[in-house]
Amino acid sequence: MSKFKKKKGGEMPAVNTASLPDIVFMLLFFFMVATVMRKDTLKIQNSLPAADQVEKLAKRNLLMYIYAGKPSSAYKQFGSEARIQLNDKFADVSEIPAFIAAERADKREEEIPFLTTVLSVDKETNMGLVSDVKQKLREVNALKINYKTRKGDALDGLK
């Protein structure tokens, strides 16, 4: 009798899965880096006015967005007058102080003085609504305000 047996020739070797976790983590890391999360879904029409001197704001995590404009075609049940959108819901002007307080509560204490309110207002929205929003912002001492615009010639529509 022989002490060593020969293997029979037709078997396939097993698949080596040692590098599988590395590949999975590499794909996970790629998708985490490449994916952009959208914060708000616009429920209003928002064609921004043009401006020729535009700057990008540096720290996006210190921005609070207030949108104003007519409801888009999917939300016509809310009427045809200009409305305010805070986060993902329509709101009244009286709800702005609670929105600002909630945004401030989410931030660290040293970041609160640097919070900026961004007004993204449709160019067809009446200034009465914008004035009401600004008045409410003054009441809660949110005095750093920026207007969101698109880059272009501000005088194009006036000619």
XYZ file of C-alpha atoms in Angstrom:
159
model
C 0.000 0.000 0.000
C 1.161 3.437 -0.715
C 1.315 5.981 1.997
C 0.405 8.967 -0.233
C -2.670 9.055 -2.433
C -2.746 10.992 -5.659
C -5.525 13.526 -6.224
C -7.924 12.778 -8.947
C -7.471 15.296 -11.739
C -10.866 16.963 -12.528
C -11.566 19.200 -9.496
C -11.577 23.030 -9.671
C -9.819 24.840 -6.850
C -12.022 26.897 -4.493
C -12.414 30.625 -5.197
C -10.189 32.715 -2.983
C -12.398 35.212 -1.082
C -9.663 36.770 1.029
C -9.753 40.099 -0.873
C -13.565 40.337 -0.987
C -13.875 42.510 2.187
C -11.275 44.913 0.782
C -13.254 45.305 -2.428
C -16.535 45.816 -0.564
C -15.060 48.525 1.667
C -13.432 50.223 -1.306
C -16.820 50.380 -3.102
C -18.546 51.584 0.050
C -15.967 54.336 0.499
C -16.305 55.378 -3.168
C -20.081 55.719 -2.952
C -19.893 57.593 0.354
C -17.521 60.135 -1.199
C -19.224 60.430 -4.583
C -22.842 60.701 -3.391
C -24.318 64.148 -2.861
C -27.187 64.374 -0.416
C -29.858 66.887 -1.265
C -31.207 68.650 1.768
C -34.463 70.185 0.561
C -36.911 69.392 -2.198
C -38.239 72.603 -3.712
C -42.004 72.840 -3.746
C -41.998 76.341 -5.203
C -41.043 77.921 -8.491
C -37.657 79.473 -7.972
C -36.256 81.345 -10.959
C -33.597 83.465 -9.345
C -32.838 87.063 -10.326
C -29.527 87.793 -12.031
C -26.596 89.641 -10.491
C -23.213 90.515 -11.930
C -21.192 90.518 -8.683
C -21.771 87.075 -7.177
C -19.766 85.299 -4.472
C -20.045 81.774 -3.165
C -20.401 81.380 0.575
C -17.636 79.325 2.139
C -19.222 77.263 4.907
C -22.438 75.635 3.704
C -23.138 74.054 7.093
C -23.690 77.525 8.592
C -26.477 78.470 6.160
C -30.217 78.463 6.840
C -32.361 78.534 3.690
C -35.734 80.253 3.374
C -37.388 79.795 -0.018
C -40.157 82.054 -1.337
C -42.188 81.824 -4.515
C -45.359 80.496 -6.093
C -46.086 76.794 -5.544
C -44.860 74.640 -8.441
C -47.256 72.804 -10.732
C -47.224 69.675 -8.541
C -48.428 71.725 -5.537
C -51.190 73.850 -7.104
C -53.573 72.799 -4.306
C -51.763 75.357 -2.107
C -52.885 78.235 -4.324
C -51.187 80.541 -6.766
C -49.909 83.221 -4.370
C -46.277 83.321 -3.272
C -45.572 81.125 -0.260
C -42.642 80.458 2.071
C -40.935 77.080 2.251
C -38.892 76.131 5.315
C -37.022 72.846 4.927
C -39.450 70.552 3.087
C -42.796 72.127 4.005
C -44.801 75.230 3.295
C -44.899 77.623 6.218
C -46.368 80.896 7.348
C -44.295 83.950 8.205
C -45.133 83.396 11.886
C -43.263 80.049 11.819
C -39.900 81.653 10.992
C -38.822 82.264 14.640
C -39.356 78.577 15.487
C -37.399 77.569 12.371
C -34.476 79.831 13.327
C -34.525 78.531 16.910
C -34.454 74.912 15.683
C -31.560 75.641 13.318
C -29.617 77.340 16.113
C -30.264 74.388 18.435
C -28.687 72.020 15.896
C -25.411 73.980 15.813
C -22.595 74.221 18.310
C -22.574 77.304 20.510
C -19.473 78.835 18.919
C -21.033 78.535 15.424
C -24.243 80.426 16.242
C -22.828 83.945 15.639
C -21.718 82.870 12.155
C -25.094 81.489 11.025
C -26.330 83.175 7.854
C -29.886 83.188 6.550
C -30.094 82.723 2.790
C -33.222 84.070 1.109
C -33.855 82.218 -2.124
C -36.659 84.338 -3.565
C -38.292 83.914 -6.956
C -37.942 87.032 -9.105
C -41.745 87.268 -9.480
C -42.387 87.303 -5.714
C -43.765 90.544 -4.291
C -41.588 92.498 -1.908
C -44.277 92.573 0.781
C -43.631 88.913 1.560
C -39.865 89.499 1.588
C -40.319 92.470 3.939
C -42.424 90.336 6.299
C -39.738 87.637 6.317
C -37.002 90.176 7.022
C -39.066 91.688 9.855
C -39.437 88.270 11.504
C -35.708 87.682 11.119
C -35.020 90.987 12.873
C -37.275 89.935 15.769
C -35.174 86.807 16.407
C -31.888 88.670 15.870
C -30.957 86.772 12.686
C -29.340 89.786 11.061
C -26.896 88.107 8.668
C -28.904 87.784 5.445
C -27.790 86.877 1.932
C -29.871 86.719 -1.218
C -29.373 83.785 -3.536
C -28.977 84.814 -7.183
C -27.696 83.450 -10.455
C -24.750 84.905 -12.297
C -25.704 87.162 -15.175
C -26.419 90.747 -16.182
C -28.802 92.347 -13.706
C -30.083 94.829 -16.299
C -31.093 92.257 -18.947
C -34.786 92.193 -18.023
C -35.093 95.974 -17.787
C -34.221 96.812 -21.401
